[in-house]
Coordinates of C-alpha atoms in Angstrom, one line a residue:
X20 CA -49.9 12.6 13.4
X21 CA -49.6 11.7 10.1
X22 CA -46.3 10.5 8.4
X23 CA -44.4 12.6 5.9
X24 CA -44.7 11.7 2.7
X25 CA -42.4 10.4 0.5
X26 CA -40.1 11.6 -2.5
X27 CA -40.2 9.4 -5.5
X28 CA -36.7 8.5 -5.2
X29 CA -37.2 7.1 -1.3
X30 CA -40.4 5.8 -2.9
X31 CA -38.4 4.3 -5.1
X32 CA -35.1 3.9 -3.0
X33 CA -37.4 1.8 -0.5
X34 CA -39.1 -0.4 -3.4
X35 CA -38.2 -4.3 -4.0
X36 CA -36.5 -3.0 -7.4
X37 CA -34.4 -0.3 -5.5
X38 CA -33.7 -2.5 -2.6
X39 CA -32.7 -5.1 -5.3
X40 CA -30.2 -2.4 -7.0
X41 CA -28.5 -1.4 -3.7
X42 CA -27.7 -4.5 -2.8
X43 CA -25.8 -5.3 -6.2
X44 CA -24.3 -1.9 -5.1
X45 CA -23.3 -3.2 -2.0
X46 CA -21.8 -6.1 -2.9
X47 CA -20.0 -4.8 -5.9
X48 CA -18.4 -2.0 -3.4
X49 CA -17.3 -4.7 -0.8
X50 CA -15.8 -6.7 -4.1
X51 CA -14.0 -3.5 -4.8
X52 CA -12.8 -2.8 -1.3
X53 CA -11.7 -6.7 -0.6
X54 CA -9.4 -5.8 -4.3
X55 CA -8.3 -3.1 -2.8
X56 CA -6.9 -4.5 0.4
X57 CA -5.7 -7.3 -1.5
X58 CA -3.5 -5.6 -4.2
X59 CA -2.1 -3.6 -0.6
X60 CA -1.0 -7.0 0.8
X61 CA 0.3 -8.2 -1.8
X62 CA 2.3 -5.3 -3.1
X63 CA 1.1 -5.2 -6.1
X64 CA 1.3 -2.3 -9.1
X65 CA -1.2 0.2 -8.2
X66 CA -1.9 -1.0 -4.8
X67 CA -2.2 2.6 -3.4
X68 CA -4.3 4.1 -6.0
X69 CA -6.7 0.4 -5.4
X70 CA -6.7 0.9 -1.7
X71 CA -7.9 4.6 -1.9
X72 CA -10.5 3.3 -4.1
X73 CA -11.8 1.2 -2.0
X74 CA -11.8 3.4 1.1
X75 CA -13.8 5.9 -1.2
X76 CA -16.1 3.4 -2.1
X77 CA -16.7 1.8 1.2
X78 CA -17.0 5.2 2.3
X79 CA -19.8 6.0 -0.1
X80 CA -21.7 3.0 1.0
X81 CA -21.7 3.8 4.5
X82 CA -23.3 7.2 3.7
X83 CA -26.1 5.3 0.9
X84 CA -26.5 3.5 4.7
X85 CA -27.8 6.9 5.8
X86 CA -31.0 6.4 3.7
X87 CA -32.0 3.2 5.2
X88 CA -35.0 3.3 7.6
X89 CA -35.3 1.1 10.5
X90 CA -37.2 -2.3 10.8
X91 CA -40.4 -2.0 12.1
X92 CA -40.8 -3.8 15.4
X93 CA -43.5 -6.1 14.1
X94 CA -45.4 -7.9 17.2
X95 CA -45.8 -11.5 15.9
X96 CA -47.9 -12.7 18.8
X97 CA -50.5 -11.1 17.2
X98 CA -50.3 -12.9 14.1
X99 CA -49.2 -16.2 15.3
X100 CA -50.2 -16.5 18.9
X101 CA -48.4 -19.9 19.7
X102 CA -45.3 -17.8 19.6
X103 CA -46.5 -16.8 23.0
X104 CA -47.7 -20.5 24.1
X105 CA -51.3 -19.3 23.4
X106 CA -53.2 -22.4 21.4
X107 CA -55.8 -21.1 19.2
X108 CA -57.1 -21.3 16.4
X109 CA -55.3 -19.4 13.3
X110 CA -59.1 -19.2 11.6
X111 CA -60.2 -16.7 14.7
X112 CA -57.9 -13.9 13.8
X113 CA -59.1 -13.8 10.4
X114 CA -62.8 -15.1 10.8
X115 CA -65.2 -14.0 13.5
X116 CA -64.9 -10.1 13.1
X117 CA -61.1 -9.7 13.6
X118 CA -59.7 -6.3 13.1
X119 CA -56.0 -6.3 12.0
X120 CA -53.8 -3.1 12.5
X121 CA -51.3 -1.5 10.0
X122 CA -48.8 -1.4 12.4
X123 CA -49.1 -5.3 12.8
X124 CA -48.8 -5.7 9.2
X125 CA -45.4 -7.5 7.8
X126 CA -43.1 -5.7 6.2
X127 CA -40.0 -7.6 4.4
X128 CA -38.2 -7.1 1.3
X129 CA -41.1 -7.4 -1.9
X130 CA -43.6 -7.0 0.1
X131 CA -45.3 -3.2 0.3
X132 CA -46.5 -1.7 3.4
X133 CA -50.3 -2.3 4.1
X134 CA -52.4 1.0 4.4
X135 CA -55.2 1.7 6.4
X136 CA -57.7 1.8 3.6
X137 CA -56.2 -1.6 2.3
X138 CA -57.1 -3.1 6.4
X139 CA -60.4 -1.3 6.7
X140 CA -61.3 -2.9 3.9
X141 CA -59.9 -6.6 4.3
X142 CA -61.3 -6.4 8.0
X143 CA -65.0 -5.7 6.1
X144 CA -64.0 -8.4 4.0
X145 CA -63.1 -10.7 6.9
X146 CA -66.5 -10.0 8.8
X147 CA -68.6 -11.0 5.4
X148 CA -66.7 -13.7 5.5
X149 CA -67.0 -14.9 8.8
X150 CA -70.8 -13.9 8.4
X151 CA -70.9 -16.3 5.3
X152 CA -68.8 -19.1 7.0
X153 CA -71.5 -19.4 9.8
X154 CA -74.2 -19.9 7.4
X155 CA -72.0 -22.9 5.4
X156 CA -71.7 -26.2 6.7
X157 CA -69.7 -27.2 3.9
X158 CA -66.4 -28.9 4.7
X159 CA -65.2 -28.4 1.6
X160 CA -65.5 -24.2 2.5
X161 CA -63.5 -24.3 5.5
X162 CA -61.0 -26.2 4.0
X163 CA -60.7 -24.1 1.4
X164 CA -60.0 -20.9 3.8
X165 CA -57.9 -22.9 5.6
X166 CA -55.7 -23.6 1.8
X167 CA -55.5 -19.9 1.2
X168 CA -54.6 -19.1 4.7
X169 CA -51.8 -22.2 4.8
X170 CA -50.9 -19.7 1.3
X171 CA -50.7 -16.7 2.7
X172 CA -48.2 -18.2 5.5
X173 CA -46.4 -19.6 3.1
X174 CA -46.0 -16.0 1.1
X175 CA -45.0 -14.4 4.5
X176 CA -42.7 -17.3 5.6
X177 CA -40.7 -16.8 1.8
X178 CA -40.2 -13.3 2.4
X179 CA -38.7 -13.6 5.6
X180 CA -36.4 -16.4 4.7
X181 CA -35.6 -13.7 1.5
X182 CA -34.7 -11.3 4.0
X183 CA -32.8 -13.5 6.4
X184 CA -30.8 -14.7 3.5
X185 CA -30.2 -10.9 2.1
X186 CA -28.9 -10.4 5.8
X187 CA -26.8 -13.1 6.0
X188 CA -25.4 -11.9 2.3
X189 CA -24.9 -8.5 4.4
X190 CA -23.1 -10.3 7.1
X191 CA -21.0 -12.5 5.2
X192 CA -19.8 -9.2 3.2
X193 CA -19.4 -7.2 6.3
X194 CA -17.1 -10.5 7.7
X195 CA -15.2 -10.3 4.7
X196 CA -14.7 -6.2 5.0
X197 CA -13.3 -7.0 8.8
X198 CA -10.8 -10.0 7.6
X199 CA -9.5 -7.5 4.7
X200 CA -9.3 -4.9 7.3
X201 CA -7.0 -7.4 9.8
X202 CA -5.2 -8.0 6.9
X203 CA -4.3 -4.3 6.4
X204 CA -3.3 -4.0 9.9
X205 CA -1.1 -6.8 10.0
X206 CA 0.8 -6.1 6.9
X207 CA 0.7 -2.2 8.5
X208 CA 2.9 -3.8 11.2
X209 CA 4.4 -5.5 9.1
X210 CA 5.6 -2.5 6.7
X211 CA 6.5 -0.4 10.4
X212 CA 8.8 -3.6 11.4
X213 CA 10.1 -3.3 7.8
X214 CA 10.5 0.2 7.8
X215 CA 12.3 0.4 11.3
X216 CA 14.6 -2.1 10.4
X217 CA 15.5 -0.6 7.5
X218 CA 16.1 3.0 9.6
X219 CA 18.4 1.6 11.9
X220 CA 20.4 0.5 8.4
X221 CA 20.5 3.3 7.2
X222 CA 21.8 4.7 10.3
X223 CA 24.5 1.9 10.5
X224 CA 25.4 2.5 6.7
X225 CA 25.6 6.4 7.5
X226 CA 28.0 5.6 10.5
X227 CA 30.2 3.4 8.4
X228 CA 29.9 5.6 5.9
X229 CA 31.3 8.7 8.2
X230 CA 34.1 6.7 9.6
X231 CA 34.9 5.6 5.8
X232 CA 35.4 10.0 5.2
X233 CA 37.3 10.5 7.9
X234 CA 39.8 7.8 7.0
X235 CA 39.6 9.3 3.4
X236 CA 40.2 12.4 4.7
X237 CA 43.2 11.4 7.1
X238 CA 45.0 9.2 3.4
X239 CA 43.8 12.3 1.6
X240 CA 45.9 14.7 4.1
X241 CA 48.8 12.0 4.2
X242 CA 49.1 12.1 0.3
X243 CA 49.1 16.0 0.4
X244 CA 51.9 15.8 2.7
X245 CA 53.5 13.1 0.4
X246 CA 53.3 15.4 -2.3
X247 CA 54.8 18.1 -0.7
X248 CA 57.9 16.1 0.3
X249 CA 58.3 15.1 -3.5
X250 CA 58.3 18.5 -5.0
X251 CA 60.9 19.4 -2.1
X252 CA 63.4 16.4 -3.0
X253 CA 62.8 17.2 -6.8
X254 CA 64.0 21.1 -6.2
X255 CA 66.5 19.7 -4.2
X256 CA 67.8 17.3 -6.8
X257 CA 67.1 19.8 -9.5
X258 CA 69.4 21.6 -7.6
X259 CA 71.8 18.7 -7.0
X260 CA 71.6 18.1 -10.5
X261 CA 72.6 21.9 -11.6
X262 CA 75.3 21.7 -9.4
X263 CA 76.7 18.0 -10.6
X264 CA 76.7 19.6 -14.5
X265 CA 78.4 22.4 -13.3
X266 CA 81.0 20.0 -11.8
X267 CA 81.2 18.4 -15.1
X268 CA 81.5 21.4 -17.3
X269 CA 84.2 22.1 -15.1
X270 CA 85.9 18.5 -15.3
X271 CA 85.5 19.7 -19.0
X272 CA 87.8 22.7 -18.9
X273 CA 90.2 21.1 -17.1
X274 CA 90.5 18.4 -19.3
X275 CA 90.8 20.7 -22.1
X276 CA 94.2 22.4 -19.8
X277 CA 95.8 18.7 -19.4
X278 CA 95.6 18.0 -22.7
X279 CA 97.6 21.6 -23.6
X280 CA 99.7 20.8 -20.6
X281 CA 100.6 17.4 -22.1
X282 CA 101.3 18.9 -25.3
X283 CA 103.6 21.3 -23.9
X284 CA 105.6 18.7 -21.7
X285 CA 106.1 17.0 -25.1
X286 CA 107.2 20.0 -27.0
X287 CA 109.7 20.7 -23.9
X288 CA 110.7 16.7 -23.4
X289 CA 111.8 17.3 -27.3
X290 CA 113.6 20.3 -26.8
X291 CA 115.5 19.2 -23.9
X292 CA 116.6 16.0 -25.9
X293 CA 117.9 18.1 -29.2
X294 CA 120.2 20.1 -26.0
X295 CA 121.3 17.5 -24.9
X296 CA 122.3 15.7 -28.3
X297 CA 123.9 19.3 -29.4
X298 CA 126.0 18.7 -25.6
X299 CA 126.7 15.4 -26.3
X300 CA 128.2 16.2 -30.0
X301 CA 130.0 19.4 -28.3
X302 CA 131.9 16.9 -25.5
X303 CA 132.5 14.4 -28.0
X304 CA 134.2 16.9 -30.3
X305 CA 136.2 18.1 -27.9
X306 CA 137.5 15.2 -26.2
X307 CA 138.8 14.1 -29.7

């Protein structure tokens, strides 16, 4: 069956240069996310809007994940056969009419797939030089191959260690994601601890603040009453009052009758006196 071909932008997506550019992506997102957890914890201004930023990004580069295609299961025996214990020589794959399959081709990062035209014609080139390698007897020949081939392990053995390092990159990010993550939960606990304490407070503080109205209300009922006794005692000593200037205007009058009365006793005192001086002159005139 024959694969399905490619888009240029999974041609591209899959390329050294794109796989270069996601991974800037990717760590630049996990940068932003790890900020984003950290202005939470921290509390500082615009820690929400931060965190949501970061959610959204990390969000986007889980689905850019969706594009990635699986590593292909590449059977090394076949390329290095002392990974099985076998001990041969690395010179028969290569030399002696060796086929070598596309699937058992490497594939790492910077290194393109090998197609089946490109191993038809390496395996002819193999066989003309295995051909032309049995007809030398030149040392310096066979150590020549044997340069290029020490070369060509070398290539392969750089782009794995590229890829293990890219992966350890990846892992190192992803081990950072997870600590900011236990981060958030923990100060998530935190802010529920926080946030239930501070519920029961309110709850005490509305308590004391119920029992502070009732006793408001109970002083505020007491000075009502208060009031009400005051405007009684000041009608009543309006009243008192009325009756005490009453008393007094009368206290007035009567004055004003003792003083007449005083006059008259006077005027009467004199009158009696004059009789009896006129009785006194009439006895003496008569006794003489």
């Amino acid at each position: 069956m024959a694969k399905k071909e490619k888009n240029a932008f999974m041609i591209w997506y899959h390329s050294y240069q794109g796989r270069k550019v996601v991974g800037s992506v990717y760590s630049l997102g996990a940068s932003l996310v790890i900020l984003g957890a950290l202005f939470k914890i921290l509390h500082l201004p615009g820690a929400s809007q931060m965190l949501m930023l970061g959610m959204c990004t990390e969000s986007l580069l889980f689905a850019i994940g969706v594009l990635d295609e699986p590593f292909e299961d590449v059977k090394w025996s076949n390329i290095f056969p002392s990974l099985v214990g076998e001990k041969k020589d690395p010179l028969i794959n290569y030399i002696g009419g060796g086929s070598v399959s596309a699937n058992q081709g490497m594939t790492a990062q910077g290194v393109n797939p090998i197609k089946d035209e490109d191993v038809k014609a390496f395996s002819e080139s193999l066989k003309s030089l295995s051909e032309a390698a049995q007809q030398m007897a030149g040392i310096s020949k066979v150590a020549g191959l044997t340069d290029t081939f020490a070369q060509n392990i070398t290539s392969a053995s750089q782009a794995a260690a590229q890829f293990a390092t890219k992966q350890q990159n990846l892992d190192a990010a992803s081990d950072a994601l997870l600590a900011s993550y236990t981060g958030i939960t923990e100060n998530m606990a935190t802010v529920q601890a926080n946030t239930k304490l501070y519920v029961e407070k309110a709850d005490t503080i509305n308590k004391n603040l119920a029992a502070i109205n009732s006793v408001y209300e109970i002083q505020l009922k007491n000075i009502q009453n208060q009031a009400e006794l005051v405007e009684k005692q000041t009608a009543i000593i309006n009243v008192v009052a009325g009756d005490i200037n009453k008393v007094q205007q009368a206290m007035a009058v009567s004055a004003v009758d003792v003083e007449k009365y005083k006059d008259e006793t006077a005027k009467l005192a004199k009158k009696v006196a004059d009789l009896n001086a006129i009785y006194g002159n009439m006895l003496s005139a008569i006794n003489s």
